[in-house]
Amino acid sequence: MERVFIFDTTLRDGEQIPGACLNPREKLEIALQLARLNVDAIEAGFPISSPGDFEAVKTIAKKVKGPVIVALARAVKTDIETAWKAIQDAHRPRLHVFLGTSDVHIQKKFGLDREKALERGLDALRFAKSLCPEVEYSTEDASRTDPDYLARVVEQVIKAGASVVNIPDTVGYAVPQQFGKLIADLKNRVPNIDKAVLSVHCHNDLGLATANTLAAVESGARQVECTMNGLGERAGNASLEEIVMALRTRKDFFHLEAGINTQEIMKTSRLVSRLMGIPVQANKAIVGANAFAHSSGIHQDGILKDRATYEIIRPEDLGITEHAMILTARSGRHALRNKVSKMGYDLSDKEFETVYEHFLSVADKKKQVYDEDIEILVQDVIFAHLSDTKLYTLESYKVNTGNGETPEARVRLHREDDIILEAVSEGSGPIDAIFKAVDKIVGVLHKLENFQVHAVTETKEAMGVATVWVSREGCRAMGRGSSTDILKASARAYVEAINRIAYFLEHPSERCSSAATSEGQATSA
Ligand code: KIV
Ligand code: ZN
């Protein structure tokens, strides 16, 4: 069966969501998981955007085997040189050069005319080709480009050596029938079109990214650019899991195959959500918590008789384990080991013992421990090394509050030089009082930009995961904490976020691209 190539851009376009900021170790962790998912290409980043991104791309290029490793560059010599330096050690590197083709981009962004813009693009492409054998060229804002000019650009860039030509719907303007026709027309009228792979890259501003991508595939596009959980600039990009599962579930219609190891989809989705700090909405197709939850009596009855009545995808095919065995404090090591390895985690003895210890304390509080809880406990242990620093850790906290009273928090933090520090603060609520007490200990004020708590499962004793974004001195960072006690989860998240800020301020070169762009360097694609 003919193949569709899956080009994952979670680490580049996905990381352009406001507030996302992965450190190089986190980016590598996601790239390794994308390789297990078996994507064809990983767009690892935009190396010119920040030294941190450059380092992350370089590490991924050296360490991740299997997929093509792609680095993005504007049609600018220094961008291309920097991108090449970052990926030259990859087993299969690819430079991805982009330049706007719509009149609004050509005239307003660059102050050029169409001919000059084409010349600039071709010069950049030839330069990229002189460095890297595989070059992809993106005609940014293609869906709002004059089709005749677009066809000419596509023909010329293929002639100049582009192996992949990407047609982006940069602003999510396209509708499926029209976008499908645009791709079919390019296939029909560009004489050398069969010398390159035709790719699409759709944004979700009108909620049509997946539909547009599939329409393009039906018309002959053979590479799709997408992200895990549909993350990306503004409303996001086409979602990898939706495209892959649509191709697989409706093979009868598409007659195409993506080489994805679908059993890794759920794990990849949760990893990306955790490290980016962006929860997956409950009704998100394929990976949302409700994607396989049947609530109406008629549906439940149907499912019990035969799953095919209301289910078109088997959860097992996404790596979702059944809740067949809910663990309790009495389940023991063996049952937990078994569960963890069924979930696809291979823990060392030391890691397992730490998970077991945390499991016992959670089981003590909430009696029944679900797969979702265990996944959080495991991730807390195996990803502990990804944190930039443990400058401060939460030692303890106590809050006094009540109806009509001003909440007061007493917080103790352990500093990395083994000193315990304590402060007391009032706040407008218990969480505010905790955060203020932490600021008092650290001796600087942080601005709380965003704060979310969500329950991992539906029970009253559910584990809470808190995600906090804070900023200081123009630097923004995210922290995350989990516990059955949401005040503790919030305090942990806040401490992690301020640790990260302290680290970024001390190591400015490791700051991610979104942090750099917030200071006005217009290097976000
Ligand atoms: O949306 C877009 O056009 C892009 C390009 C850089 C491919 O992200
Ligand atoms: Zn994009």
Short mmCIF file of C-alpha atoms in Angstrom, two decimals, residues 4-289:
data_model
loop_
_atom_site.label_atom_id
_atom_site.label_comp_id
_atom_site.label_asym_id
_atom_site.label_seq_id
_atom_site.Cartn_x
_atom_site.Cartn_y
_atom_site.Cartn_z
CA VAL A 4 2.04 8.86 3.57
CA PHE A 5 5.05 10.33 5.39
CA ILE A 6 4.41 11.71 8.85
CA PHE A 7 6.42 14.85 9.57
CA ASP A 8 6.09 15.80 13.22
CA THR A 9 6.57 19.45 14.14
CA THR A 10 5.59 19.30 17.83
CA LEU A 11 9.05 20.49 18.81
CA ARG A 12 8.97 23.46 16.42
CA ASP A 13 5.46 24.69 15.52
CA GLY A 14 4.03 22.93 18.60
CA GLU A 15 6.48 24.73 20.81
CA GLN A 16 5.28 28.06 19.41
CA ILE A 17 2.19 27.95 21.63
CA PRO A 18 2.22 30.82 24.11
CA GLY A 19 4.00 29.91 27.32
CA ALA A 20 5.55 26.67 26.09
CA CYS A 21 9.22 26.46 26.84
CA LEU A 22 10.97 23.13 26.79
CA ASN A 23 14.54 22.80 27.89
CA PRO A 24 16.95 20.78 25.69
CA ARG A 25 16.59 17.66 27.89
CA GLU A 26 12.81 17.78 27.62
CA LYS A 27 12.99 18.26 23.87
CA LEU A 28 15.27 15.24 23.60
CA GLU A 29 12.86 13.14 25.70
CA ILE A 30 9.99 14.02 23.35
CA ALA A 31 12.13 13.39 20.25
CA LEU A 32 13.09 9.92 21.55
CA GLN A 33 9.41 9.14 22.10
CA LEU A 34 8.54 10.41 18.60
CA ALA A 35 11.15 8.00 17.26
CA ARG A 36 9.42 5.15 19.16
CA LEU A 37 6.16 6.32 17.61
CA ASN A 38 8.00 5.84 14.31
CA VAL A 39 7.35 9.20 12.68
CA ASP A 40 9.22 9.70 9.41
CA ALA A 41 10.60 13.14 10.23
CA ILE A 42 11.04 15.21 13.37
CA GLU A 43 11.24 18.96 12.98
CA ALA A 44 13.43 19.46 16.02
CA GLY A 45 13.37 23.25 16.12
CA PHE A 46 14.33 26.59 14.66
CA PRO A 47 18.02 26.86 15.62
CA ILE A 48 18.47 30.58 14.91
CA SER A 49 15.67 31.45 17.36
CA SER A 50 17.77 30.94 20.50
CA PRO A 51 20.99 29.28 21.67
CA GLY A 52 18.82 26.92 23.76
CA ASP A 53 16.93 25.78 20.69
CA PHE A 54 20.18 25.39 18.74
CA GLU A 55 21.56 23.12 21.50
CA ALA A 56 18.35 21.10 21.64
CA VAL A 57 18.33 20.51 17.88
CA LYS A 58 22.03 19.59 17.91
CA THR A 59 21.51 17.04 20.69
CA ILE A 60 18.49 15.52 18.97
CA ALA A 61 20.42 15.28 15.68
CA LYS A 62 23.21 13.38 17.46
CA LYS A 63 21.11 11.10 19.64
CA VAL A 64 17.85 10.30 17.90
CA LYS A 65 18.11 7.50 15.36
CA GLY A 66 15.49 6.56 12.80
CA PRO A 67 13.54 9.61 11.65
CA VAL A 68 14.90 12.37 9.40
CA ILE A 69 15.92 15.29 11.64
CA VAL A 70 14.75 18.62 10.29
CA ALA A 71 15.76 22.17 11.21
CA LEU A 72 13.83 25.23 10.12
CA ALA A 73 15.42 28.33 8.56
CA ARG A 74 14.12 31.51 6.99
CA ALA A 75 15.41 32.23 3.47
CA VAL A 76 18.35 33.96 5.11
CA LYS A 77 22.00 32.82 4.91
CA THR A 78 22.73 32.98 8.66
CA ASP A 79 19.54 31.05 9.50
CA ILE A 80 20.51 28.32 7.05
CA GLU A 81 24.12 28.13 8.27
CA THR A 82 22.98 27.91 11.89
CA ALA A 83 20.34 25.30 11.09
CA TRP A 84 22.92 23.24 9.21
CA LYS A 85 25.41 23.42 12.10
CA ALA A 86 22.69 22.08 14.38
CA ILE A 87 21.70 19.06 12.25
CA GLN A 88 24.85 18.11 10.36
CA ASP A 89 25.53 15.13 12.68
CA ALA A 90 22.14 13.57 12.05
CA HIS A 91 22.00 10.24 10.26
CA ARG A 92 19.58 11.89 7.79
CA PRO A 93 19.49 15.69 8.13
CA ARG A 94 17.06 17.93 6.28
CA LEU A 95 17.09 21.72 6.01
CA HIS A 96 13.65 23.30 5.84
CA VAL A 97 13.66 26.74 4.21
CA PHE A 98 10.53 28.86 4.08
CA LEU A 99 9.49 32.09 2.42
CA GLY A 100 6.07 33.70 1.98
CA THR A 101 4.43 33.51 -1.44
CA SER A 102 1.17 35.42 -0.87
CA ASP A 103 1.13 39.07 -1.94
CA VAL A 104 0.44 40.18 1.61
CA HIS A 105 3.58 38.40 2.84
CA ILE A 106 5.75 39.44 -0.10
CA GLN A 107 4.75 43.10 0.02
CA LYS A 108 4.05 43.74 3.70
CA LYS A 109 6.66 41.50 5.33
CA PHE A 110 9.50 41.87 2.84
CA GLY A 111 8.65 44.96 0.73
CA LEU A 112 9.44 42.96 -2.42
CA ASP A 113 7.64 42.02 -5.60
CA ARG A 114 6.89 38.44 -6.66
CA GLU A 115 9.96 38.09 -8.93
CA LYS A 116 12.37 39.37 -6.30
CA ALA A 117 10.82 37.13 -3.66
CA LEU A 118 11.19 34.10 -5.95
CA GLU A 119 14.83 35.01 -6.56
CA ARG A 120 15.47 35.31 -2.83
CA GLY A 121 13.85 31.94 -2.20
CA LEU A 122 15.83 30.22 -4.96
CA ASP A 123 19.13 31.72 -3.76
CA ALA A 124 18.40 30.47 -0.24
CA LEU A 125 17.42 27.05 -1.51
CA ARG A 126 20.61 26.70 -3.60
CA PHE A 127 22.69 27.73 -0.60
CA ALA A 128 20.89 25.20 1.62
CA LYS A 129 21.40 22.54 -1.05
CA SER A 130 25.14 23.30 -1.12
CA LEU A 131 25.25 22.27 2.56
CA CYS A 132 22.65 19.52 2.92
CA PRO A 133 21.58 16.89 0.39
CA GLU A 134 17.95 16.98 1.52
CA VAL A 135 16.14 20.32 1.46
CA GLU A 136 12.46 21.04 2.00
CA TYR A 137 11.01 24.31 0.72
CA SER A 138 7.85 25.84 2.23
CA THR A 139 5.73 28.35 0.34
CA GLU A 140 4.45 30.12 3.44
CA ASP A 141 0.81 31.30 3.26
CA ALA A 142 0.31 29.17 0.13
CA SER A 143 -3.46 28.94 0.57
CA ARG A 144 -3.74 32.74 0.11
CA THR A 145 -1.29 32.81 -2.82
CA ASP A 146 -2.21 33.41 -6.44
CA PRO A 147 -2.38 29.80 -7.79
CA ASP A 148 -0.48 30.64 -11.00
CA TYR A 149 2.39 32.19 -9.07
CA LEU A 150 2.33 29.29 -6.57
CA ALA A 151 2.63 26.75 -9.41
CA ARG A 152 5.59 28.69 -10.84
CA VAL A 153 7.35 28.80 -7.46
CA VAL A 154 6.79 25.07 -6.94
CA GLU A 155 8.20 24.24 -10.37
CA GLN A 156 11.25 26.49 -9.85
CA VAL A 157 12.12 25.21 -6.37
CA ILE A 158 11.92 21.61 -7.56
CA LYS A 159 14.21 22.52 -10.46
CA ALA A 160 16.64 24.09 -7.94
CA GLY A 161 16.78 20.85 -5.94
CA ALA A 162 14.01 20.80 -3.30
CA SER A 163 13.26 17.17 -2.41
CA VAL A 164 10.07 18.11 -0.55
CA VAL A 165 7.79 21.05 -1.38
CA ASN A 166 5.45 22.04 1.39
CA ILE A 167 2.17 23.88 0.83
CA PRO A 168 1.20 25.48 4.15
CA ASP A 169 -2.19 26.79 5.11
CA THR A 170 -0.33 29.13 7.44
CA VAL A 171 -3.31 31.04 8.78
CA GLY A 172 -5.87 28.22 8.71
CA TYR A 173 -7.85 29.93 5.92
CA ALA A 174 -8.45 26.96 3.62
CA VAL A 175 -11.54 24.79 3.38
CA PRO A 176 -11.23 21.10 2.45
CA GLN A 177 -12.70 21.07 -1.07
CA GLN A 178 -10.72 24.13 -2.11
CA PHE A 179 -7.46 22.98 -0.49
CA GLY A 180 -7.83 19.51 -2.04
CA LYS A 181 -8.31 21.14 -5.43
CA LEU A 182 -5.25 23.36 -4.93
CA ILE A 183 -3.14 20.24 -4.38
CA ALA A 184 -4.74 18.36 -7.29
CA ASP A 185 -4.10 21.37 -9.58
CA LEU A 186 -0.44 21.50 -8.55
CA LYS A 187 -0.14 17.77 -9.25
CA ASN A 188 -1.68 18.29 -12.71
CA ARG A 189 -0.03 21.46 -13.89
CA VAL A 190 3.52 21.51 -12.44
CA PRO A 191 5.53 19.54 -15.01
CA ASN A 192 8.27 18.28 -12.64
CA ILE A 193 5.98 17.64 -9.63
CA ASP A 194 6.87 13.94 -9.52
CA LYS A 195 10.52 14.85 -8.75
CA ALA A 196 9.60 15.93 -5.21
CA VAL A 197 7.36 14.85 -2.39
CA LEU A 198 4.37 17.16 -2.08
CA SER A 199 3.68 18.07 1.54
CA VAL A 200 0.99 20.00 3.42
CA HIS A 201 1.03 21.89 6.72
CA CYS A 202 -2.37 23.03 7.99
CA HIS A 203 -3.29 25.29 10.88
CA ASN A 204 -6.52 24.98 12.81
CA ASP A 205 -7.90 28.54 12.97
CA LEU A 206 -11.26 27.41 11.55
CA GLY A 207 -11.08 23.96 13.14
CA LEU A 208 -10.37 22.44 9.70
CA ALA A 209 -6.71 21.47 9.94
CA THR A 210 -7.24 17.71 9.93
CA ALA A 211 -9.98 17.90 7.28
CA ASN A 212 -7.79 20.06 5.02
CA THR A 213 -4.83 17.73 5.48
CA LEU A 214 -6.89 14.68 4.57
CA ALA A 215 -8.39 16.44 1.54
CA ALA A 216 -4.83 17.20 0.40
CA VAL A 217 -3.79 13.59 0.92
CA GLU A 218 -6.73 12.45 -1.17
CA SER A 219 -5.47 14.74 -3.93
CA GLY A 220 -1.93 13.38 -3.86
CA ALA A 221 0.00 15.04 -1.00
CA ARG A 222 2.31 12.39 0.44
CA GLN A 223 3.84 14.16 3.42
CA VAL A 224 1.70 15.62 6.21
CA GLU A 225 3.03 18.02 8.80
CA CYS A 226 1.34 17.71 12.15
CA THR A 227 1.79 17.86 15.90
CA MET A 228 0.92 15.71 18.88
CA ASN A 229 -2.35 16.84 20.53
CA GLY A 230 -2.73 19.38 17.70
CA LEU A 231 -0.52 21.88 19.53
CA GLY A 232 0.89 24.80 17.60
CA GLU A 233 0.81 28.49 16.84
CA ARG A 234 -2.58 30.13 17.71
CA ALA A 235 -5.32 27.46 17.35
CA GLY A 236 -2.69 24.83 16.63
CA ASN A 237 -1.69 22.52 13.81
CA ALA A 238 -3.28 19.43 12.31
CA SER A 239 -3.19 16.74 14.95
CA LEU A 240 -0.94 13.75 14.31
CA GLU A 241 -3.17 11.28 16.13
CA GLU A 242 -6.28 12.35 14.20
CA ILE A 243 -4.61 12.08 10.79
CA VAL A 244 -2.96 8.75 11.54
CA MET A 245 -6.10 7.18 12.99
CA ALA A 246 -8.28 8.54 10.16
CA LEU A 247 -5.94 6.98 7.57
CA ARG A 248 -5.90 3.71 9.49
CA THR A 249 -9.59 3.50 10.39
CA ARG A 250 -10.68 4.51 6.88
CA LYS A 251 -8.14 2.53 4.89
CA ASP A 252 -11.09 1.43 2.77
CA PHE A 253 -11.41 5.05 1.62
CA PHE A 254 -7.82 6.36 1.52
CA HIS A 255 -5.97 3.17 0.52
CA LEU A 256 -2.86 4.62 2.16
CA GLU A 257 -0.65 3.73 5.05
CA ALA A 258 1.30 5.74 7.62
CA GLY A 259 4.11 3.80 9.26
CA ILE A 260 3.13 4.87 12.79
CA ASN A 261 3.36 2.55 15.76
CA THR A 262 -0.11 3.50 17.01
CA GLN A 263 0.41 1.71 20.34
CA GLU A 264 2.68 4.60 21.32
CA ILE A 265 0.12 7.33 20.58
CA MET A 266 -1.35 7.68 24.07
CA LYS A 267 2.03 7.64 25.76
CA THR A 268 3.35 10.30 23.38
CA SER A 269 0.28 12.45 23.91
CA ARG A 270 0.63 12.31 27.71
CA LEU A 271 4.35 13.01 27.59
CA VAL A 272 3.87 16.07 25.38
CA SER A 273 1.01 17.32 27.53
CA ARG A 274 3.06 16.91 30.68
CA LEU A 275 6.27 18.51 29.47
CA MET A 276 4.52 21.37 27.65
CA GLY A 277 2.17 21.94 30.59
CA ILE A 278 -0.89 21.92 28.30
CA PRO A 279 -3.67 19.56 29.42
CA VAL A 280 -5.50 17.67 26.67
CA GLN A 281 -9.16 18.72 26.49
CA ALA A 282 -11.46 15.90 27.64
CA ASN A 283 -13.35 15.67 24.34
CA LYS A 284 -10.23 15.80 22.14
CA ALA A 285 -10.54 13.18 19.37
CA ILE A 286 -8.41 10.05 19.88
CA VAL A 287 -6.47 11.12 23.01
CA GLY A 288 -9.03 12.99 25.15
CA ALA A 289 -10.13 11.44 28.44
#
